[in-house]
Steps between C-alpha positions, in 0.01 A plus 500: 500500500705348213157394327418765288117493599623626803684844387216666612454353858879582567478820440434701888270741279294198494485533853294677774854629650735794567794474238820763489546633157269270343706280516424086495618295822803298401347159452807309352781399744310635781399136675353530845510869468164694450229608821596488863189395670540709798159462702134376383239533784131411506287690708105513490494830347842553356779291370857627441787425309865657460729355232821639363555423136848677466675194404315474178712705395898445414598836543376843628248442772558472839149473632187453347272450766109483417231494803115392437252559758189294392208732721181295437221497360623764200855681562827391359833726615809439341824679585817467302828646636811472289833588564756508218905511422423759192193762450242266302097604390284285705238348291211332660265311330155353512339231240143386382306324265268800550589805340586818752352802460669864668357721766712768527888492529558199764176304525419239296200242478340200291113379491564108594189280550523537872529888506699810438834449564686816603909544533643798619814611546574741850855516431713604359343808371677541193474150291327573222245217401501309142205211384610303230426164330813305624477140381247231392372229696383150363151387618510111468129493667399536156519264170656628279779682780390900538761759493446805725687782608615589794482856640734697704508787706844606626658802719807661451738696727806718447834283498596514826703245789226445749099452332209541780121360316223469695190421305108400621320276257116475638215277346121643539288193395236567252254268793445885631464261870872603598633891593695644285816530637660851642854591461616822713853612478578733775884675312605552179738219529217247630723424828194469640155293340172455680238227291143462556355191427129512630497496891882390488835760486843463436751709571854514416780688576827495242699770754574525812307831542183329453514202749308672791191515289517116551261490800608168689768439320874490544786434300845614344428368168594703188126429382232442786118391438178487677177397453200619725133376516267726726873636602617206645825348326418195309849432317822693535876481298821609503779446249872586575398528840669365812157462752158560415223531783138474508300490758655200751686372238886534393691394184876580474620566137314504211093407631197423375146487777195413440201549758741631783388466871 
């Protein structure tokens, strides 16, 4: 980060990340500091991962806690939940070589050479959206070296202590051979998401409330999902949890099934 071609890079706006205040992670002094890698799970249709980044910080943040849910073929969740020591904004913030263009007040999207690339943010409600040319980025593929710039689209909330984000990104390919995915929010708050995929659904429940509508599944966790194919569970999840069942089989804690008896 001392190399001056590398201002840009250490910047977190540079990043596809939740920031407080805007501001930059504290890269100097901070050694061994940075992301907790809390769990990273493969499954056939889903993969996972929970990380805490709090400690990227010196000062201010207590948690920092981002979870990914990876729903294949086209669906990318991402939920960021932040807890604080003073009322900060919460900035979010997505990058791309291709530029962003707005659909309406919290979805976002880019034409890439695969497909329309959609992200949309469920919540919070009020975080209002800004697209921007952020930085440059140097495109040695080329002779002489390219210079292009790199676009951004970033959310931001009210200061507060404790930030919520949950935000969808979905890809419909331009092959016109793959559905185009279906996102279904079933509250205000999103506490609750159903997403078609062709002939496969997930489900997922963010509050307790919802769990029941987890047909033959079970589970404590703070966030619980399913996926059914002809109604049968093919995957299930639980995060913060302390058992989750499906079917014959039992996990205790935090668990992750795929194909469940």
């Amino acid at each position: 980060y001392r190399d001056g071609r590398c201002a840009g890079t250490a910047r977190t706006a540079a990043h596809n990340t939740f920031a407080p205040g805007s501001r930059n992670q504290d890269h100097d002094g901070t050694a061994g500091n940075g992301s907790d890698l809390r769990i990273a799970k493969h499954l056939a249709r889903t993969s996972v991962i929970e990380a805490d980044n709090a400690t990227a910080w010196k000062e201010g943040v207590n948690l920092a806690l981002r979870r990914v849910l990876i729903i294949r073929p086209q669906v990318l969740i991402v939920e960021d939940i932040v807890h604080l020591t003073r009322p900060e904004t919460g900035v979010q913030s997505w990058n791309s070589l291709f530029p962003f263009q707005r659909e309406g007040k919290e979805n976002a999207f880019i034409n890439t050479e695969k497909g329309l690339l959609q992200i949309s943010l469920l919540e919070p409600s009020e975080a209002p959206m800004h697209i921007t040319e952020d930085s440059v980025h140097r495109d040695i593929s080329q002779e002489p070296v390219r210079i292009v710039p790199v676009h951004r689209t970033a959310f931001t909330a009210p200061p507060a202590l404790n930030h919520r984000f949950l935000t969808v990104i979905t890809l419909t390919p331009k092959d016109g051979k793959t559905d185009t995915p279906e996102i279904h929010t079933k509250d205000e708050n999103a506490e609750f998401l159903v997403i078609t995929q062709g002939d496969q659904i997930t489900r997922i429940a963010r509050h307790p409330d919802f769990r029941d509508r987890l047909s033959g599944v079970d589970s404590d966790g703070s966030t619980v999902f399913a996926t059914y194919v002809s109604g049968t569970v093919v995957e299930a999840g639980a995060f913060n949890a302390t058992f989750l069942r499906s079917g014959g089989d039992v996990i205790e804690g935090d668990g992750f099934l795929s194909n469940p008896r």
